[in-house]
Amino acid sequence: MVFSDLFFIYVFLPVCLIFYYAVKSNKGRNAVLALFSLVFYAWGEPVWVILLVISAVVDYCNGRFIEYCRKKKNGKEVLGVVSSLVINLGILALFKYSGFVIENINVLTGLSLKVPQFALPIGISFYTFQTISYTVDVYRGKVKVQRSFLSFLLYVSMFFQLVAGPIVRYESVAEEIDCRRVSLGEINSGFIRFVYGLAKKVIISNCMGELAASSLGFETAPSSVAAAWFGVFMYALQIYFDFSGYSDMAIGLGMMFGFHFPENFNYPYISRSATEFWRRWHISLGSFFRDYVYIPMGGNRKHMYLNLAVVWFLTGLWHGASWNFIIWGCGFGLLIMIEKLFLLNILEKIPALFSHIYALFIILIGWTVFWFTDMGKLGVCLKTMFGFGGVPLGDELTKSALLNNLYIIVIAVVISVPVYRFISGKAEKLERRSAAGFVTVKSVQTIVTAALLLLSSVMLVGQTYNPFLYFRF
């Protein structure tokens, strides 16, 4: 089940909310939410619920083991962390990376080992990191152990962030799991945030995705240089509105049930460097690697460049078992190293326009690498983008695609920068200054929200292209 589905919007979510708020006790609400979360996860692939529950049991027990050892002062607490890492990363490696490893062993050695054909359990990369972070934080003494398995299962399985993040730390929601209050104002704000995320996904991302696929889904080569760049630009918009839209929906749904999740995006395409881009893109993943890999290895104090290399190799590998993801991650890691060495100083001194152009250029090249799991097609596309593909500069199909969709592309570009935040801030100030206005910010917001929900619903009725890109990871 996905959020951008009419059944979820008009059946699953309302029924869940009715049962949830019909129960008055916090423990009862936890049980309702955990049950609906398991149903949500099992909707498409029921068997993977077993894996999710196993992961929850493992780290619930690891947390209790660490607490027991700490009370006994026997110095064995670290075994709980080792257990969490070995079991969780072992499961992740089995399902996500075993085929990739064996394929490469066969290529390097000439062997014909059988490649396992495991389906990737949805969301495994996200909930694996969540459970590991809990165990590590209990070991560090940052959070108290959760003694209720139901409460811990709820933390692991909350459907609004289970399958595509953001990666939520236990410390962020520990208090709200045990005791939370929700006002009608927060429910309303959460609903508005959900609808905005839905619109980003259905109205913008899906349109950009179809345009990207038409230009980059070639058999031999892009039809022109313009087609290659146009396709990559559309993909950059698609993946941003897809993932940030999902994060908005997750955050909005959390608010509707009394949870407050961290922001996952902060207008990444206004960045002036690769370093800044990764402070603004998928913030929860970046902070996870910073706090659980980079800093424990020494951070900026010891072997900084080695630490960066490890983090960015892992960042690429986390996104998928394919060489293009590893190259993508290591490429950004190398750029960030160069920026830390000297380039950031230059970028800060030159006019902002040029540093923005630099950042957008490397981001688009990065998304090109990210798109193609076929390394041959990746090479062809990159050569074409720089005029070495033996194809014309432009073609009529690309020109037609651009002109026919110019309005939605312009809207997408405008929304991807902080224009809305600026306008809404100005409108609120203007409203406060006026003694009495016929139109308030809230009334406009209500009208816009209703219109976006209606338009998104209408588009979902006839839409066949509706993937969530980050379900792959």
Coordinates of C-alpha atoms in Angstrom, one line a residue:
M1 CA 0.0 0.0 0.0
V2 CA 1.2 3.5 -0.8
F3 CA 0.1 6.9 0.4
S4 CA -0.7 8.1 -3.1
D5 CA -3.5 5.5 -3.4
L6 CA -7.2 6.3 -3.3
F7 CA -7.9 3.3 -1.0
F8 CA -5.3 4.6 1.5
I9 CA -6.6 8.2 1.4
Y10 CA -10.3 7.5 1.5
V11 CA -10.6 4.1 3.3
F12 CA -7.5 3.0 5.3
L13 CA -6.5 6.3 6.8
P14 CA -10.1 7.4 7.9
V15 CA -10.8 4.0 9.4
C16 CA -7.4 4.0 11.2
L17 CA -8.1 7.5 12.6
I18 CA -11.6 6.5 13.8
F19 CA -10.4 3.5 15.7
Y20 CA -7.4 5.3 17.0
Y21 CA -9.4 8.2 18.5
A22 CA -12.2 5.9 19.7
V23 CA -9.7 4.5 22.1
K24 CA -8.9 6.9 25.0
S25 CA -5.8 5.3 26.7
N26 CA -2.3 5.8 25.2
K27 CA -1.6 2.0 25.5
G28 CA -4.8 1.2 23.6
R29 CA -3.9 3.8 20.9
N30 CA -0.4 2.2 20.6
A31 CA -2.0 -1.2 20.0
V32 CA -4.4 0.2 17.4
L33 CA -1.6 2.0 15.5
A34 CA 0.7 -1.0 15.7
L35 CA -2.0 -3.3 14.3
F36 CA -2.9 -0.9 11.4
S37 CA 0.8 -0.5 10.7
L38 CA 1.4 -4.2 10.4
V39 CA -1.7 -4.4 8.1
F40 CA -0.4 -1.5 6.0
Y41 CA 3.0 -3.2 5.6
A42 CA 1.5 -6.7 4.9
W43 CA -0.9 -5.3 2.3
G44 CA 1.4 -6.1 -0.7
E45 CA 3.8 -8.7 0.7
P46 CA 2.5 -10.3 3.9
V47 CA 5.5 -12.6 4.3
W48 CA 7.9 -9.7 5.0
V49 CA 5.9 -8.8 8.2
I50 CA 7.7 -11.7 9.8
L51 CA 11.1 -10.1 9.0
L52 CA 9.9 -6.8 10.4
V53 CA 8.8 -8.4 13.7
I54 CA 12.0 -10.4 13.9
S55 CA 14.0 -7.2 13.6
A56 CA 11.9 -5.6 16.4
V57 CA 12.3 -8.6 18.6
V58 CA 16.1 -8.7 18.1
D59 CA 16.6 -5.1 19.1
Y60 CA 14.0 -5.1 21.9
C61 CA 16.0 -8.0 23.4
N62 CA 19.3 -6.3 22.8
G63 CA 18.1 -3.2 24.6
R64 CA 16.9 -5.2 27.6
F65 CA 20.2 -7.2 27.6
I66 CA 22.3 -4.0 27.7
E67 CA 20.1 -2.7 30.6
Y68 CA 20.6 -6.0 32.4
C69 CA 24.4 -6.0 31.9
R70 CA 24.6 -2.4 33.0
K71 CA 22.8 -3.1 36.3
K72 CA 25.1 -6.2 36.9
K73 CA 28.2 -4.1 36.0
N74 CA 29.6 -7.1 34.2
G75 CA 31.0 -5.1 31.2
K76 CA 29.2 -7.1 28.6
E77 CA 26.9 -4.4 27.3
V78 CA 28.8 -4.1 24.1
L79 CA 27.6 -7.6 23.1
G80 CA 24.1 -6.2 22.7
V81 CA 25.4 -3.7 20.1
V82 CA 27.5 -6.4 18.4
S83 CA 24.3 -8.6 18.2
S84 CA 22.3 -5.8 16.7
L85 CA 24.9 -5.0 14.1
V86 CA 25.6 -8.6 13.1
I87 CA 21.9 -9.7 12.9
N88 CA 20.4 -6.6 11.3
L89 CA 23.2 -5.9 8.9
G90 CA 23.4 -9.7 8.1
I91 CA 19.7 -9.7 7.2
L92 CA 20.1 -6.6 5.1
A93 CA 23.2 -8.0 3.4
L94 CA 21.4 -11.3 2.6
F95 CA 18.3 -9.7 1.0
K96 CA 19.9 -6.6 -0.6
Y97 CA 23.5 -7.4 -1.4
S98 CA 24.1 -11.1 -1.7
G99 CA 23.1 -11.3 -5.3
F100 CA 25.3 -8.3 -6.2
V101 CA 28.3 -9.8 -4.4
I102 CA 28.0 -13.3 -6.0
E103 CA 27.5 -11.7 -9.5
N104 CA 30.8 -9.8 -9.1
I105 CA 32.6 -12.9 -7.7
N106 CA 31.5 -14.8 -10.8
V107 CA 32.8 -12.0 -13.1
L108 CA 36.1 -11.7 -11.3
T109 CA 36.8 -15.5 -11.0
G110 CA 35.0 -17.0 -13.9
L111 CA 32.9 -19.2 -11.6
S112 CA 29.3 -19.9 -12.1
L113 CA 27.9 -19.6 -8.6
K114 CA 24.2 -19.5 -8.4
V115 CA 22.9 -16.0 -7.8
P116 CA 20.2 -15.9 -5.2
Q117 CA 17.0 -14.2 -6.3
F118 CA 15.7 -12.5 -3.2
A119 CA 12.9 -10.0 -3.5
L120 CA 13.9 -6.8 -1.6
P121 CA 11.6 -6.3 1.5
I122 CA 10.1 -2.8 1.2
G123 CA 11.6 -0.4 3.7
I124 CA 14.3 -2.8 5.1
S125 CA 17.1 -0.2 4.7
F126 CA 15.1 2.3 6.8
Y127 CA 13.8 0.2 9.6
T128 CA 17.2 -1.6 9.9
F129 CA 18.9 1.7 10.6
Q130 CA 16.2 2.7 13.1
T131 CA 16.5 -0.4 15.2
I132 CA 20.3 -0.2 15.1
S133 CA 20.3 3.4 16.2
Y134 CA 18.0 2.5 19.2
T135 CA 20.4 -0.2 20.4
V136 CA 23.4 2.0 20.0
D137 CA 21.7 4.9 21.8
V138 CA 20.7 2.6 24.7
Y139 CA 24.3 1.5 24.9
R140 CA 25.5 5.1 24.9
G141 CA 23.0 6.0 27.6
K142 CA 21.3 8.6 25.4
V143 CA 17.9 6.9 25.8
K144 CA 16.2 4.7 28.4
V145 CA 15.4 1.2 27.4
Q146 CA 11.9 0.6 26.2
R147 CA 10.4 -2.2 28.4
S148 CA 7.1 -2.6 26.5
F149 CA 7.5 -4.7 23.4
L150 CA 4.2 -3.2 22.0
S151 CA 5.7 0.3 22.3
F152 CA 8.9 -0.8 20.7
L153 CA 7.1 -2.6 17.9
L154 CA 5.1 0.6 17.3
Y155 CA 8.4 2.6 17.0
V156 CA 9.7 0.1 14.4
S157 CA 6.5 -0.3 12.4
M158 CA 4.7 3.1 12.3
F159 CA 3.2 3.0 8.9
F160 CA 3.7 6.7 8.1
Q161 CA 7.5 6.4 8.0
L162 CA 8.1 2.7 7.8
V163 CA 8.8 2.1 4.1
A164 CA 10.6 5.3 2.9
G165 CA 11.6 7.3 6.0
P166 CA 12.5 9.7 7.3
I167 CA 14.9 7.6 9.5
V168 CA 13.4 8.4 12.9
R169 CA 15.7 8.1 16.0
Y170 CA 14.1 6.6 19.1
E171 CA 15.1 9.6 21.1
S172 CA 12.9 11.8 18.8
V173 CA 9.7 9.9 19.6
A174 CA 10.4 8.1 22.9
E175 CA 8.3 10.5 25.0
E176 CA 5.5 10.6 22.5
I177 CA 5.3 6.8 22.3
D178 CA 4.7 6.7 26.0
C179 CA 2.5 9.8 26.3
R180 CA 1.2 12.1 23.6
R181 CA -1.6 14.7 23.2
V182 CA -3.0 15.8 20.0
S183 CA -5.0 19.0 19.3
L184 CA -7.5 19.6 16.5
G185 CA -5.1 22.3 15.3
E186 CA -2.3 19.8 14.9
I187 CA -4.5 17.3 13.2
N188 CA -5.5 20.0 10.7
S189 CA -1.9 21.1 10.2
G190 CA -0.9 17.4 9.7
F191 CA -3.7 16.9 7.1
I192 CA -2.6 20.1 5.2
R193 CA 1.1 18.8 5.2
F194 CA -0.1 15.4 4.0
V195 CA -2.1 16.9 1.1
Y196 CA 0.8 19.2 0.0
G197 CA 3.1 16.1 0.0
L198 CA 0.4 14.2 -2.0
A199 CA 0.2 17.0 -4.6
K200 CA 4.0 17.1 -4.9
K201 CA 4.0 13.4 -5.6
V202 CA 0.9 13.0 -7.8
I203 CA 0.8 16.3 -9.7
I204 CA 4.5 17.0 -10.1
S205 CA 6.7 14.0 -9.5
N206 CA 4.7 11.6 -11.7
C207 CA 4.6 14.0 -14.6
M208 CA 8.3 14.7 -14.3
G209 CA 8.9 10.9 -14.1
E210 CA 7.1 10.2 -17.4
L211 CA 9.1 13.0 -19.1
A212 CA 12.4 11.6 -17.7
A213 CA 11.6 8.1 -18.8
S214 CA 10.7 9.2 -22.3
S215 CA 14.1 10.8 -22.7
L216 CA 16.4 8.5 -20.7
G217 CA 14.6 5.2 -21.4
F218 CA 16.5 4.8 -24.7
E219 CA 17.7 1.5 -26.3
T220 CA 21.0 2.7 -27.8
A221 CA 21.4 6.4 -27.2
P222 CA 19.4 9.6 -26.4
S223 CA 17.9 11.2 -29.4
S224 CA 19.9 14.4 -28.9
V225 CA 22.1 16.3 -26.5
A226 CA 19.1 18.3 -25.5
A227 CA 17.1 15.1 -24.8
A228 CA 19.8 13.8 -22.5
W229 CA 20.0 17.0 -20.4
F230 CA 16.2 17.4 -20.5
G231 CA 15.7 13.9 -19.2
V232 CA 18.2 14.3 -16.4
F233 CA 16.7 17.6 -15.4
M234 CA 13.2 16.0 -15.3
Y235 CA 14.6 13.2 -13.2
A236 CA 16.2 15.7 -10.8
L237 CA 12.7 17.2 -10.3
Q238 CA 11.0 13.8 -10.1
I239 CA 13.2 12.4 -7.4
Y240 CA 13.0 15.6 -5.3
F241 CA 9.3 15.8 -5.5
D242 CA 8.8 12.1 -5.1
F243 CA 11.0 11.8 -1.9
S244 CA 10.3 15.1 -0.3
G245 CA 6.6 14.6 -1.1
Y246 CA 6.7 11.3 0.7
S247 CA 8.5 12.8 3.6
D248 CA 5.9 15.6 3.8
M249 CA 3.1 13.0 3.9
A250 CA 5.0 11.0 6.6
I251 CA 5.5 14.1 8.7
G252 CA 1.9 15.2 8.2
L253 CA 0.5 11.7 9.1
G254 CA 2.7 11.7 12.2
M255 CA 1.2 15.0 13.3
M256 CA -2.3 13.6 12.8
F257 CA -1.4 10.8 15.3
G258 CA 0.6 13.0 17.7
F259 CA 4.1 12.3 16.5
H260 CA 6.6 15.0 15.4
F261 CA 9.3 13.8 13.0
P262 CA 12.4 15.7 11.9
E263 CA 12.4 17.5 8.6
N264 CA 14.1 15.5 5.8
F265 CA 14.6 18.2 3.1
N266 CA 15.5 21.9 3.1
Y267 CA 15.3 23.1 -0.4
P268 CA 18.5 21.2 -1.6
Y269 CA 18.5 22.7 -5.1
I270 CA 19.4 26.2 -3.8
S271 CA 22.7 24.8 -2.6
R272 CA 26.1 26.4 -3.6
S273 CA 28.2 23.3 -3.1
A274 CA 28.0 19.5 -2.8
T275 CA 28.6 19.9 0.9
E276 CA 25.6 22.2 1.3
F277 CA 23.5 19.9 -0.9
W278 CA 24.0 17.0 1.4
R279 CA 23.1 19.1 4.4
R280 CA 19.8 19.8 2.8
W281 CA 19.0 16.4 1.0
H282 CA 17.8 13.3 3.0
I283 CA 18.8 15.0 6.2
S284 CA 17.9 11.9 8.4
L285 CA 20.2 9.6 6.4
G286 CA 23.1 12.1 6.5
S287 CA 22.7 12.7 10.2
F288 CA 22.6 8.9 10.8
F289 CA 26.0 8.3 9.0
R290 CA 27.4 11.4 10.8
D291 CA 26.5 10.2 14.3
Y292 CA 26.9 6.5 14.0
V293 CA 29.8 6.2 11.5
Y294 CA 31.7 9.4 10.9
I295 CA 32.1 10.8 14.4
P296 CA 32.8 7.3 16.0
M297 CA 35.6 6.8 13.5
G298 CA 37.1 10.1 14.5
G299 CA 35.1 12.7 12.5
N300 CA 37.1 15.9 11.7
R301 CA 39.7 15.1 14.4
K302 CA 41.4 12.0 13.1
H303 CA 41.7 10.5 9.6
M304 CA 39.0 12.9 8.3
Y305 CA 39.4 12.0 4.6
L306 CA 39.4 8.3 5.3
N307 CA 36.2 8.7 7.4
L308 CA 34.6 10.7 4.6
A309 CA 35.6 8.0 2.1
V310 CA 34.0 5.3 4.3
V311 CA 30.8 7.3 4.9
W312 CA 30.3 8.1 1.2
F313 CA 31.0 4.5 0.1
L314 CA 28.3 3.4 2.5
T315 CA 26.0 6.1 1.4
G316 CA 26.2 4.9 -2.1
L317 CA 25.9 1.3 -1.1
W318 CA 22.9 2.0 1.1
H319 CA 21.0 3.2 -1.9
G320 CA 21.3 0.0 -3.9
A321 CA 23.3 -3.1 -4.8
S322 CA 24.7 -1.7 -8.1
W323 CA 28.0 -0.1 -9.1
N324 CA 26.3 3.1 -10.3
F325 CA 25.2 3.8 -6.7
I326 CA 28.7 3.1 -5.4
I327 CA 30.2 5.4 -8.0
W328 CA 27.5 8.0 -7.2
G329 CA 28.3 7.9 -3.5
C330 CA 32.1 7.9 -3.9
G331 CA 31.9 10.7 -6.5
F332 CA 30.1 12.9 -4.0
G333 CA 32.5 11.9 -1.3
L334 CA 35.5 12.9 -3.5
L335 CA 33.8 16.3 -4.3
I336 CA 33.2 17.0 -0.7
M337 CA 36.8 16.2 0.1
I338 CA 38.0 18.6 -2.6
E339 CA 35.6 21.2 -1.3
K340 CA 37.0 20.8 2.3
L341 CA 40.6 21.0 1.0
F342 CA 40.2 24.3 -0.9
L343 CA 37.1 24.6 -3.1
L344 CA 34.7 25.9 -0.5
N345 CA 36.9 28.9 0.2
I346 CA 36.7 29.8 -3.5
L347 CA 32.9 29.1 -3.8
E348 CA 32.3 31.4 -0.8
K349 CA 34.2 34.3 -2.5
I350 CA 32.8 34.1 -6.0
P351 CA 29.3 35.5 -7.0
A352 CA 26.5 33.3 -5.8
L353 CA 25.2 32.7 -9.3
F354 CA 28.4 30.9 -10.3
S355 CA 28.5 28.7 -7.2
H356 CA 24.8 27.8 -7.8
I357 CA 25.6 26.8 -11.4
Y358 CA 28.5 24.7 -10.2
A359 CA 26.3 22.9 -7.6
L360 CA 23.5 22.3 -10.1
F361 CA 25.9 21.0 -12.7
I362 CA 27.4 18.4 -10.3
I363 CA 24.0 17.5 -8.9
L364 CA 22.7 16.8 -12.4
I365 CA 25.7 14.7 -13.3
G366 CA 25.2 12.8 -10.0
W367 CA 21.5 12.1 -10.9
T368 CA 22.6 10.8 -14.3
V369 CA 24.8 8.2 -12.6
F370 CA 22.0 7.5 -10.1
W371 CA 19.5 6.8 -12.9
F372 CA 21.4 4.2 -14.9
T373 CA 22.1 0.8 -13.3
D374 CA 23.4 -0.3 -16.8
M375 CA 26.9 1.0 -17.0
G376 CA 27.0 0.9 -20.7
K377 CA 24.0 3.1 -21.0
L378 CA 25.4 5.4 -18.4
G379 CA 28.6 5.9 -20.5
V380 CA 26.5 6.6 -23.6
C381 CA 24.3 9.1 -21.9
L382 CA 27.3 11.0 -20.4
K383 CA 29.1 11.1 -23.7
T384 CA 25.9 12.4 -25.4
M385 CA 25.4 15.1 -22.7
F386 CA 28.9 16.5 -23.6
G387 CA 28.5 16.3 -27.3
F388 CA 30.4 13.1 -28.0
G389 CA 27.4 10.8 -28.9
G390 CA 27.2 11.5 -32.6
V391 CA 23.6 12.8 -32.2
P392 CA 22.1 16.3 -33.0
L393 CA 22.0 19.1 -30.4
G394 CA 18.2 19.1 -30.4
D395 CA 15.2 17.2 -31.7
E396 CA 11.5 17.9 -32.2
L397 CA 10.3 15.4 -29.6
T398 CA 12.2 17.0 -26.8
K399 CA 11.2 20.5 -27.9
S400 CA 7.5 19.4 -28.0
A401 CA 7.8 17.7 -24.6
L402 CA 9.3 20.9 -23.1
L403 CA 6.7 23.3 -24.6
N404 CA 3.7 21.1 -23.8
N405 CA 4.7 20.7 -20.2
L406 CA 6.3 24.1 -19.7
Y407 CA 3.7 25.3 -17.1
I408 CA 4.2 22.3 -14.8
I409 CA 8.0 22.4 -15.2
V410 CA 7.9 26.1 -14.2
I411 CA 5.7 25.4 -11.2
A412 CA 8.0 22.6 -10.2
V413 CA 11.1 24.8 -10.4
V414 CA 9.4 27.6 -8.4
I415 CA 8.2 25.2 -5.7
S416 CA 11.7 23.6 -5.4
V417 CA 13.0 27.0 -4.1
P418 CA 11.8 28.8 -0.9
V419 CA 9.2 31.0 -2.8
Y420 CA 6.2 29.5 -1.0
R421 CA 7.9 30.1 2.4
F422 CA 8.6 33.7 1.5
I423 CA 5.1 34.4 0.2
S424 CA 3.4 32.7 3.2
G425 CA 5.6 34.7 5.6
K426 CA 4.7 38.0 3.9
A427 CA 1.0 37.1 3.8
E428 CA 0.9 36.3 7.6
K429 CA 2.7 39.6 8.4
L430 CA 0.2 41.5 6.1
E431 CA -2.7 39.8 7.8
R432 CA -1.5 40.7 11.3
R433 CA -1.2 44.3 10.2
S434 CA -4.6 44.6 8.7
A435 CA -7.4 45.3 11.2
A436 CA -9.9 43.1 9.4
G437 CA -9.5 41.3 6.1
F438 CA -12.1 39.6 4.0
V439 CA -9.6 36.9 3.1
T440 CA -7.3 35.4 5.7
V441 CA -4.2 33.2 5.2
K442 CA -6.1 30.3 6.8
S443 CA -9.1 30.6 4.4
V444 CA -6.7 30.7 1.4
Q445 CA -4.9 27.7 2.8
T446 CA -8.1 25.8 3.2
I447 CA -9.2 26.5 -0.4
V448 CA -5.8 25.5 -1.8
T449 CA -5.7 22.3 0.3
A450 CA -9.1 21.3 -0.9
A451 CA -8.3 22.0 -4.5
L452 CA -5.0 20.1 -4.3
L453 CA -6.7 17.1 -2.7
L454 CA -9.4 17.1 -5.4
L455 CA -7.0 17.5 -8.3
S456 CA -4.7 14.8 -6.9
S457 CA -7.7 12.4 -6.4
V458 CA -8.9 13.0 -10.0
M459 CA -5.4 12.4 -11.4
L460 CA -5.0 9.2 -9.4
V461 CA -8.2 7.8 -10.9
G462 CA -6.7 7.5 -14.4
Q463 CA -3.0 7.4 -13.5
T464 CA -1.0 4.3 -14.2
Y465 CA 2.4 5.7 -13.5
N466 CA 2.6 6.1 -9.7
P467 CA 5.9 4.7 -8.3
F468 CA 7.6 5.8 -5.2
L469 CA 11.3 5.8 -6.1
Y470 CA 12.7 5.3 -2.6
F471 CA 10.7 2.1 -2.1
R472 CA 13.6 0.6 -4.1
F473 CA 16.1 1.5 -1.3

